[in-house]
GROMACS .gro file of C-alpha atoms in nm:
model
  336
    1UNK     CA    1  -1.010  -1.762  -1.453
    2UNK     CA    2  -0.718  -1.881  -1.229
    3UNK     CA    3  -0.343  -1.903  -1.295
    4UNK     CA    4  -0.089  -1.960  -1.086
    5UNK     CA    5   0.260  -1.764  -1.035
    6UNK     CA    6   0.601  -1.750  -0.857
    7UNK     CA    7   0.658  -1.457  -0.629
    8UNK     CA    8   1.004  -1.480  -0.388
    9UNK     CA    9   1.009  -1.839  -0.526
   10UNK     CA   10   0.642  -1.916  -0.352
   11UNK     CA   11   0.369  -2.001  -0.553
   12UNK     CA   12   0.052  -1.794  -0.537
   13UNK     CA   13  -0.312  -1.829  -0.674
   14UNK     CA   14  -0.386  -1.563  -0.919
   15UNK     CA   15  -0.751  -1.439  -1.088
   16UNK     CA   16  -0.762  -1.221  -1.336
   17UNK     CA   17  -1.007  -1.098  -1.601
   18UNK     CA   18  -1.033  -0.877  -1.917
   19UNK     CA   19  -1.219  -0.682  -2.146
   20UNK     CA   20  -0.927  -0.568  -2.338
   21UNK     CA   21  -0.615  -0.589  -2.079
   22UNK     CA   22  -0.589  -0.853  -1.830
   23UNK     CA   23  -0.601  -0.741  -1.451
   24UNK     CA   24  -0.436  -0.938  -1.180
   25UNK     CA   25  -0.484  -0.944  -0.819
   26UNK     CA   26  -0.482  -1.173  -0.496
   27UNK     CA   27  -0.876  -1.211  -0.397
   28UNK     CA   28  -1.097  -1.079  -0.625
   29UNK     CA   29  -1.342  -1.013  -0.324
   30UNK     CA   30  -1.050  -0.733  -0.211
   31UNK     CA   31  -0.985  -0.632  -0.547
   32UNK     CA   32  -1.298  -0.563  -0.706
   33UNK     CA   33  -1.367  -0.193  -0.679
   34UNK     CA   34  -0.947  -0.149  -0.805
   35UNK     CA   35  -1.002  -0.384  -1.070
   36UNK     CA   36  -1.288  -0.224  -1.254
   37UNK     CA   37  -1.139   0.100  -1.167
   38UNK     CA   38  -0.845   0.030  -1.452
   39UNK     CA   39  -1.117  -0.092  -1.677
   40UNK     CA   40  -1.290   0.207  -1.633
   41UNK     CA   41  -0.979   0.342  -1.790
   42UNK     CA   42  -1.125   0.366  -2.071
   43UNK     CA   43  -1.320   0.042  -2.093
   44UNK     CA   44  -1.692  -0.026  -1.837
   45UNK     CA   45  -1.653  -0.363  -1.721
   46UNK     CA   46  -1.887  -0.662  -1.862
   47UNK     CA   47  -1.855  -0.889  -1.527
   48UNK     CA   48  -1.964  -1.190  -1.331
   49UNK     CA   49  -2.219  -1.173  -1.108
   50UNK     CA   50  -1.957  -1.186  -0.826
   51UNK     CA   51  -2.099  -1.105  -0.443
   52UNK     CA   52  -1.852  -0.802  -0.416
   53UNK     CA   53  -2.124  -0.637  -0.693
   54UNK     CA   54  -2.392  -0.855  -0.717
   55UNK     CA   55  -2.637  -0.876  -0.382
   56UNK     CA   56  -2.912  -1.058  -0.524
   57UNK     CA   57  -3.034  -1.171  -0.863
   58UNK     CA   58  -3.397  -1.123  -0.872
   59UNK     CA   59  -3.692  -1.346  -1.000
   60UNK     CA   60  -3.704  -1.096  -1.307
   61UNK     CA   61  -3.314  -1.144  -1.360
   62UNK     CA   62  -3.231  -0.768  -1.266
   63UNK     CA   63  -2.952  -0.746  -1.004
   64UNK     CA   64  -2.960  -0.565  -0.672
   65UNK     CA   65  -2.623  -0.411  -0.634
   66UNK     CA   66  -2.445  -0.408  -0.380
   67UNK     CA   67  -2.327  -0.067  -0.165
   68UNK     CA   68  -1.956  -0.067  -0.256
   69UNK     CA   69  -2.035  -0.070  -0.621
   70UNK     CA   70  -2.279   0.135  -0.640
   71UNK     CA   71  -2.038   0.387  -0.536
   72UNK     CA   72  -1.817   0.305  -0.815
   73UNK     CA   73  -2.090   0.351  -1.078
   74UNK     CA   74  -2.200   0.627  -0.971
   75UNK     CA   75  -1.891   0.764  -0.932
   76UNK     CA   76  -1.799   0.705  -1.274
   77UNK     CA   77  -2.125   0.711  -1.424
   78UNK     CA   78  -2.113   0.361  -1.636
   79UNK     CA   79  -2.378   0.105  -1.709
   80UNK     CA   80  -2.313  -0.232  -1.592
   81UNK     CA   81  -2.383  -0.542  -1.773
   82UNK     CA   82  -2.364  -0.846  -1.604
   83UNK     CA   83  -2.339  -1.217  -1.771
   84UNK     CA   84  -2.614  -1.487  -1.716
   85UNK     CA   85  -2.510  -1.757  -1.504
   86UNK     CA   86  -2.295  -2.023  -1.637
   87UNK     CA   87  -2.329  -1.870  -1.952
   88UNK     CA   88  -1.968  -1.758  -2.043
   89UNK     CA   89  -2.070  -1.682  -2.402
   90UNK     CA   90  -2.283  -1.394  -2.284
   91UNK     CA   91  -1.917  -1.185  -2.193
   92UNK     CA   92  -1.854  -1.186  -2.587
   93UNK     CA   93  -1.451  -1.207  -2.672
   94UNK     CA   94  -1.366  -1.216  -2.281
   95UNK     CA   95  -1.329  -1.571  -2.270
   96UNK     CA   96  -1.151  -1.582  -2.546
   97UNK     CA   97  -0.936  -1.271  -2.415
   98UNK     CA   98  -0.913  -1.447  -2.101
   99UNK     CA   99  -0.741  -1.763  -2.267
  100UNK     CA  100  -0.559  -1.590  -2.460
  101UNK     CA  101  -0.354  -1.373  -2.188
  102UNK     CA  102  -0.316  -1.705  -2.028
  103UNK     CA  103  -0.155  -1.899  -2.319
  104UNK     CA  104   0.048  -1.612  -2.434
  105UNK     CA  105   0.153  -1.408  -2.123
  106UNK     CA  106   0.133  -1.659  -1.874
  107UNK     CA  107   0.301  -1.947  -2.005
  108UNK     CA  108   0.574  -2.076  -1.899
  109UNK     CA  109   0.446  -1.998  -1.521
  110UNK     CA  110   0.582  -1.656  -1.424
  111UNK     CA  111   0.810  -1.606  -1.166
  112UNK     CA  112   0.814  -1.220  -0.960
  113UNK     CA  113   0.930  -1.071  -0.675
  114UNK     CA  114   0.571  -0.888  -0.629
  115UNK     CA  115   0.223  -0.835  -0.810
  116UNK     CA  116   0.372  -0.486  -0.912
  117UNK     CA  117   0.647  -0.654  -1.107
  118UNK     CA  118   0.367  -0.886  -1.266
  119UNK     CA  119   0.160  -0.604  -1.333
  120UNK     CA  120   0.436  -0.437  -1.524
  121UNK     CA  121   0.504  -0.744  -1.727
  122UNK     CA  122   0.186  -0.802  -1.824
  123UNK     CA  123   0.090  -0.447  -1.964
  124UNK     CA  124   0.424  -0.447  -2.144
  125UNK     CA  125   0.254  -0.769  -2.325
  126UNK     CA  126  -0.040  -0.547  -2.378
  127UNK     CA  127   0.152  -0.312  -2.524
  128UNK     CA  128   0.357  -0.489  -2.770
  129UNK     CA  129   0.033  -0.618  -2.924
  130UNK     CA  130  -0.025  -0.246  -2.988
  131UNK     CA  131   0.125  -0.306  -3.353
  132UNK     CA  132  -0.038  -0.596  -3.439
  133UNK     CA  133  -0.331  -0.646  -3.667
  134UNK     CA  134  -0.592  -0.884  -3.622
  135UNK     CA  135  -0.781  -1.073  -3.902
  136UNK     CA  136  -1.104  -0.887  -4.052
  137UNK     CA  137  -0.947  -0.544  -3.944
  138UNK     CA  138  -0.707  -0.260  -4.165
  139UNK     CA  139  -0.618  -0.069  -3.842
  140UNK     CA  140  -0.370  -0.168  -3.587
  141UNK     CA  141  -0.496  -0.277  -3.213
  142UNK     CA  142  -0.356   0.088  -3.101
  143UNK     CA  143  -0.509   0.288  -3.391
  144UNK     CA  144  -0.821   0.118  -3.313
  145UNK     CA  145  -0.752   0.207  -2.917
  146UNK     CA  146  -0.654   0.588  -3.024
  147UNK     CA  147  -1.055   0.582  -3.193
  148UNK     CA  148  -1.225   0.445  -2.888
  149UNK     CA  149  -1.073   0.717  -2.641
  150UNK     CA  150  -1.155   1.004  -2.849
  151UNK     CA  151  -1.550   0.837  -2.803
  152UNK     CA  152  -1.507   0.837  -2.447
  153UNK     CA  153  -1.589   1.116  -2.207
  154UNK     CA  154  -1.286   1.328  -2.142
  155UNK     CA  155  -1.169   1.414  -1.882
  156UNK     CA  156  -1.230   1.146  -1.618
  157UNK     CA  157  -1.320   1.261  -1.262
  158UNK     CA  158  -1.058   1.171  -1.023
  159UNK     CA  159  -0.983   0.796  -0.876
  160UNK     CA  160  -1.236   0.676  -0.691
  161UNK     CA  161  -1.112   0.545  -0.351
  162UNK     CA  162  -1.128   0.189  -0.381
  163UNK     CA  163  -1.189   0.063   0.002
  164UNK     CA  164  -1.362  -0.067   0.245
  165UNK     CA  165  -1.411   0.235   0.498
  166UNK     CA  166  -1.493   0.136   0.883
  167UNK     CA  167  -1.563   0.337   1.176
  168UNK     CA  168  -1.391   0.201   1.486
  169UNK     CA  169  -1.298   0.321   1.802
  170UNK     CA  170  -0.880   0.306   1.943
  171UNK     CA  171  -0.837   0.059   2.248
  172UNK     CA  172  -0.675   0.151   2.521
  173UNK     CA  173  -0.314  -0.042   2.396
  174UNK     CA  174  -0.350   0.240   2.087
  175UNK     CA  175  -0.440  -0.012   1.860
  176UNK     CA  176  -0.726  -0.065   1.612
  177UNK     CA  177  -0.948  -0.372   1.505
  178UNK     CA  178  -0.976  -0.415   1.150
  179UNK     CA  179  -1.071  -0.791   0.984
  180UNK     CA  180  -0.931  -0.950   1.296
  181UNK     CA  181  -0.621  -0.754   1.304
  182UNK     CA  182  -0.485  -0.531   1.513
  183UNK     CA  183  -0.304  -0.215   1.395
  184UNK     CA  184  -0.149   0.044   1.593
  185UNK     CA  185  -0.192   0.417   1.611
  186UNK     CA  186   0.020   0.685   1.808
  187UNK     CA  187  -0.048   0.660   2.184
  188UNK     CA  188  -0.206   1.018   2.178
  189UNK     CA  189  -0.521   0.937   2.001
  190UNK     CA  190  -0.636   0.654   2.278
  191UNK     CA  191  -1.010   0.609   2.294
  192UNK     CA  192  -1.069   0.828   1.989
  193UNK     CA  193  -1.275   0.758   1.686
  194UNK     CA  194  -1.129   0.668   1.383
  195UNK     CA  195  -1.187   0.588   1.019
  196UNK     CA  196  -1.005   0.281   0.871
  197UNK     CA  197  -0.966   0.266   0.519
  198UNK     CA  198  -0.850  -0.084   0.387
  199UNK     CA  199  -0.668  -0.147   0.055
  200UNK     CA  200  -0.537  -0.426  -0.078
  201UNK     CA  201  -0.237  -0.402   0.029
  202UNK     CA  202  -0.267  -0.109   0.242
  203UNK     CA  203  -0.396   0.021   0.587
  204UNK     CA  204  -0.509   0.351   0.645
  205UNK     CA  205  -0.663   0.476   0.976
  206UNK     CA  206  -0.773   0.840   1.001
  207UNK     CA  207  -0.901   1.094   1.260
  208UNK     CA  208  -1.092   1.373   1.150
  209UNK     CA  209  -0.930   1.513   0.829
  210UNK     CA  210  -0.551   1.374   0.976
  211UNK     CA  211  -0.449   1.040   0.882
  212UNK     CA  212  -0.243   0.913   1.185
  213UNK     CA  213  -0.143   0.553   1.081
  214UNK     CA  214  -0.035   0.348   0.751
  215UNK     CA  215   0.039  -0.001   0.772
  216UNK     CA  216   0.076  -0.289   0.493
  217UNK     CA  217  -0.216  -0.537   0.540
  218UNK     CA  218  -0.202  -0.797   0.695
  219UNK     CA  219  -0.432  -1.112   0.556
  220UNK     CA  220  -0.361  -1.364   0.854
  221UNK     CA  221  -0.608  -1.372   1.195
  222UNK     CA  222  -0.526  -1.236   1.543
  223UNK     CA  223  -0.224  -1.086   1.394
  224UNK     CA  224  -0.050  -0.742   1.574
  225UNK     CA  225   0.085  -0.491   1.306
  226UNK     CA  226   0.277  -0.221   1.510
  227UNK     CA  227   0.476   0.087   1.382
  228UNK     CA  228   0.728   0.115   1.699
  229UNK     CA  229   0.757   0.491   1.625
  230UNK     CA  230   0.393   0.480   1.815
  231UNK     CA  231   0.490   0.426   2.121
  232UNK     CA  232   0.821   0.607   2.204
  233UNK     CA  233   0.597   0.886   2.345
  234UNK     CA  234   0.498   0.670   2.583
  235UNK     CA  235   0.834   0.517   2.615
  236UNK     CA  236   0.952   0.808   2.680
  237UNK     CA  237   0.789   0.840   3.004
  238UNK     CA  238   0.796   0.489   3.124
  239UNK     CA  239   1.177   0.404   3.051
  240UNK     CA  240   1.218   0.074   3.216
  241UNK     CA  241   0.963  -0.043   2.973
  242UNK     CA  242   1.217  -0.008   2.667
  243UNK     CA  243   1.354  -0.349   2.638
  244UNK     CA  244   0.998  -0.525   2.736
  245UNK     CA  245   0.749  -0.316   2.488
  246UNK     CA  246   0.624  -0.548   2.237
  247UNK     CA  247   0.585  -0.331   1.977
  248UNK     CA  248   1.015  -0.260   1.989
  249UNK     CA  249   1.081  -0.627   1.968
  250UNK     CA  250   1.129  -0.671   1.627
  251UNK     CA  251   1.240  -0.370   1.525
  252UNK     CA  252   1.581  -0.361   1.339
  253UNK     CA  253   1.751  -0.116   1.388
  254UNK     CA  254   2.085   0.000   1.229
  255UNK     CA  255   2.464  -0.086   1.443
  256UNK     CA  256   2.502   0.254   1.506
  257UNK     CA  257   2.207   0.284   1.724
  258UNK     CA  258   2.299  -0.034   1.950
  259UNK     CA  259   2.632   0.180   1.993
  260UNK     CA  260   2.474   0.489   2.072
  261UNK     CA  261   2.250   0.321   2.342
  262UNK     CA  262   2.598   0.209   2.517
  263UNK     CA  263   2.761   0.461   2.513
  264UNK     CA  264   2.460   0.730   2.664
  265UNK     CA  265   2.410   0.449   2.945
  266UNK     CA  266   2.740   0.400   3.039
  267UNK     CA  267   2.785   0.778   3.078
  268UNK     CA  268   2.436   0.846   3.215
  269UNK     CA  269   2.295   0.575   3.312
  270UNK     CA  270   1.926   0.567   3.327
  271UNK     CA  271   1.855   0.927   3.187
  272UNK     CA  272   2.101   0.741   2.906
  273UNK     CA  273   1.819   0.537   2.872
  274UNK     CA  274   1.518   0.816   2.807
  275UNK     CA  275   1.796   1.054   2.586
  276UNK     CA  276   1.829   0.697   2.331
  277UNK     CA  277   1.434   0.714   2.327
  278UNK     CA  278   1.473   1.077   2.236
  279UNK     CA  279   1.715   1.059   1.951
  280UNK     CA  280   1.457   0.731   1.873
  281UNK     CA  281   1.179   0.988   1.838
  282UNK     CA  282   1.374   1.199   1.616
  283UNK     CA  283   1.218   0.957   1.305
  284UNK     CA  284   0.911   1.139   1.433
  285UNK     CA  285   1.005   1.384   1.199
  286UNK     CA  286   1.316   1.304   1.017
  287UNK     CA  287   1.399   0.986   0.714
  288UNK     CA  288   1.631   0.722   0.953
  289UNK     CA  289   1.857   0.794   0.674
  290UNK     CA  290   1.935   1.128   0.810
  291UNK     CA  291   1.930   1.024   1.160
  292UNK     CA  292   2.116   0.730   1.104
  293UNK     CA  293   2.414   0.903   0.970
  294UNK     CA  294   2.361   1.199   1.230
  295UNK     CA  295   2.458   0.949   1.486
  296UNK     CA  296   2.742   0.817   1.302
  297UNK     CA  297   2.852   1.142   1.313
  298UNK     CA  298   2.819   1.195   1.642
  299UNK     CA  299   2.971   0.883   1.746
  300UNK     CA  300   3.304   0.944   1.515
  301UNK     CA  301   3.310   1.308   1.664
  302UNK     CA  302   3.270   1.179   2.034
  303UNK     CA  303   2.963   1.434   2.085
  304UNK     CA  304   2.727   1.146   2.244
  305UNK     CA  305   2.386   1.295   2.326
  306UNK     CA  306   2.047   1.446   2.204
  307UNK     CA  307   2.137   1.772   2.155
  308UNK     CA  308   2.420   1.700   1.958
  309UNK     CA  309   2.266   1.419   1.709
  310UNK     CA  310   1.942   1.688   1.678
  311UNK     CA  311   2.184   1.946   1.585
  312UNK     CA  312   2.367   1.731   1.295
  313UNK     CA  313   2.021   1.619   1.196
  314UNK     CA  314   1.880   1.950   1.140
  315UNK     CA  315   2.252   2.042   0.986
  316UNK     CA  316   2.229   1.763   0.743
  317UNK     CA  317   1.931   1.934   0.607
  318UNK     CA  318   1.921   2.296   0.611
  319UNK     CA  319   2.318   2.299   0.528
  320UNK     CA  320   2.452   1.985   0.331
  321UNK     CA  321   2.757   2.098   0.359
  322UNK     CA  322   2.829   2.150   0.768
  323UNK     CA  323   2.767   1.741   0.754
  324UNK     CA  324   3.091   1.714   0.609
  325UNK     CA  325   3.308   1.954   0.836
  326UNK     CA  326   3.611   1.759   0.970
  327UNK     CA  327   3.605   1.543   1.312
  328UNK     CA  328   3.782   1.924   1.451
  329UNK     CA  329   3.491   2.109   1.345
  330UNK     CA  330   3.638   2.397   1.159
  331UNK     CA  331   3.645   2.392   0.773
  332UNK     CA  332   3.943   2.495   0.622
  333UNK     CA  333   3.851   2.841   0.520
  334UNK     CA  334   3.856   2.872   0.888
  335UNK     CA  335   4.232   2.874   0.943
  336UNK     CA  336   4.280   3.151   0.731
   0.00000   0.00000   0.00000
């Protein structure tokens, strides 16, 4: 079934499904194996014979499944029952379900920042329903829940890692091919084999046991997703590339960093240049929060360098309190 809703004022196409609570998502071929996952919890999915699970239907009418889910069943250890063709009544009250979420919790046509704030609207729906009793029953829609999970096997073995997982190699620009999109990986782990994981909304590339890179997903072709923090090793030691590296070109920064940058290159001059790329690096390790107001700090107490910024950094979180000495640098225990 398709709906349509309003996210940051754009509409978007919308399928969802149910059994019992309805499940959103942007392509059903991405969100397949995440979908059933929440029926799973508690409910085994009565699908569609959809080409995510579905390889072939055979001249018998069994179906050959496809890889992807049969990880998921056997990871979860359901039987799967899938619908005839065009024969909607074969799904039971789904249909029904189906047009009822729509009607009730769809209409008038949503409007959401994101699919997580949809999400949360729509199981609050679910919920309210909770105390409501429908014709032919004496319990409630959550007493009769409550009796279907004590039936269920308990507990449930942990999430299964809905993905599609790809081996891939990293070019020689530190970035890696996945679905026609590049994504970028720290310029130490060139020419290395990797493992990408893709979500739906998430990239994650691996090496070994370490995951090296995260990136949101990108769904359009030929697109570059960079993380500039990649690349300031490399920066590092090629300097005059810092105002041509693609991968810095969009990358906002807060004011107090343009200052900073002035002020080391006006004093220093081209080694300036490579100590800005060091306090840069610094969100190696630390939130930009923290180094953000570390070189406010530094700026306001005219100690303009590497050193100095590391120092306030590391002061701001061992010792909350030396962040707030005055511009002198003594407290005022210290004039005792």
């Amino acid at each position: 079934m398709k709906e349509f809703a309003f996210f940051g004022g754009l509409p978007h196409s919308i399928l969802y499904e149910t059994d019992r609570l309805a499940e959103v998502g942007l392509r059903v071929r991405r969100c397949m194996n995440q979908r059933h996952e929440h029926l799973l919890r508690p409910f085994p999915p009565t699908g569609d014979n959809t080409k995510i699970a579905v390889a072939r239907i055979l001249g018998d009418g069994k179906r050959q499944r496809t890889r992807v889910f049969a990880e998921l069943q056997s990871h979860y250890l359901f039987q799967d029952r899938f619908g005839r063709p065009a024969k909607g009544n074969d799904k039971g009250k789904v249909e029904g379900l189906v047009g009822f979420a729509r009607r009730n919790f769809m209409v008038p046509v949503p409007a959401f920042e994101s699919f997580e704030a949809l999400n949360v609207h729509l199981a609050d729906c679910c919920r309210k329903r909770m105390s409501e009793r429908l014709r032919g029953h004496t319990e409630t829609i959550g007493e009769r829940l409550e009796r279907d999970l004590t039936a269920l096997r308990k507990p449930l073995p942990p999430p299964y890692d809905a993905c599609e997982k790809v081996a891939t190699r990293v070019s020689s620009l530190s970035l890696v091919r996945y679905r026609r999109n590049d994504y970028s990986v720290p310029t130490s782990f060139g020419h290395r084999e990797v493992i990408v994981r893709g979500y739906v909304h998430e990239v994650v590339i691996a090496c070994g046991t370490e995951i090296i890179a995260r990136h949101p997903r990108s769904y359009e072709r030929e697109d570059f997703v960079f993380d500039p923090l990649h690349y300031l090793a490399l920066i590092e030691q090629k300097i005059n590339a810092l105002d041509q590296a693609a991968p810095l070109a969009d990358w906002k920064l807060p004011e107090e960093f343009a200052t900073l940058r002035r002020l080391l290159e006006v004093r220093m001059g081209k080694k300036g240049k490579r100590e800005f790329v060091q306090v840069l690096r610094l969100m190696e390790t630390f939130r930009i929060e923290d180094v953000t107001a570390a070189v406010s700090d530094a700026i306001a107490r005219g100690a303009i360098g590497f050193d100095a910024i590391k120092h306030l950094v590391l002061c701001r979180i061992e010792r909350p309190q030396a962040a707030t000495l005055p511009a002198g640098g003594r407290s005022p225990s210290a004039n005792r």
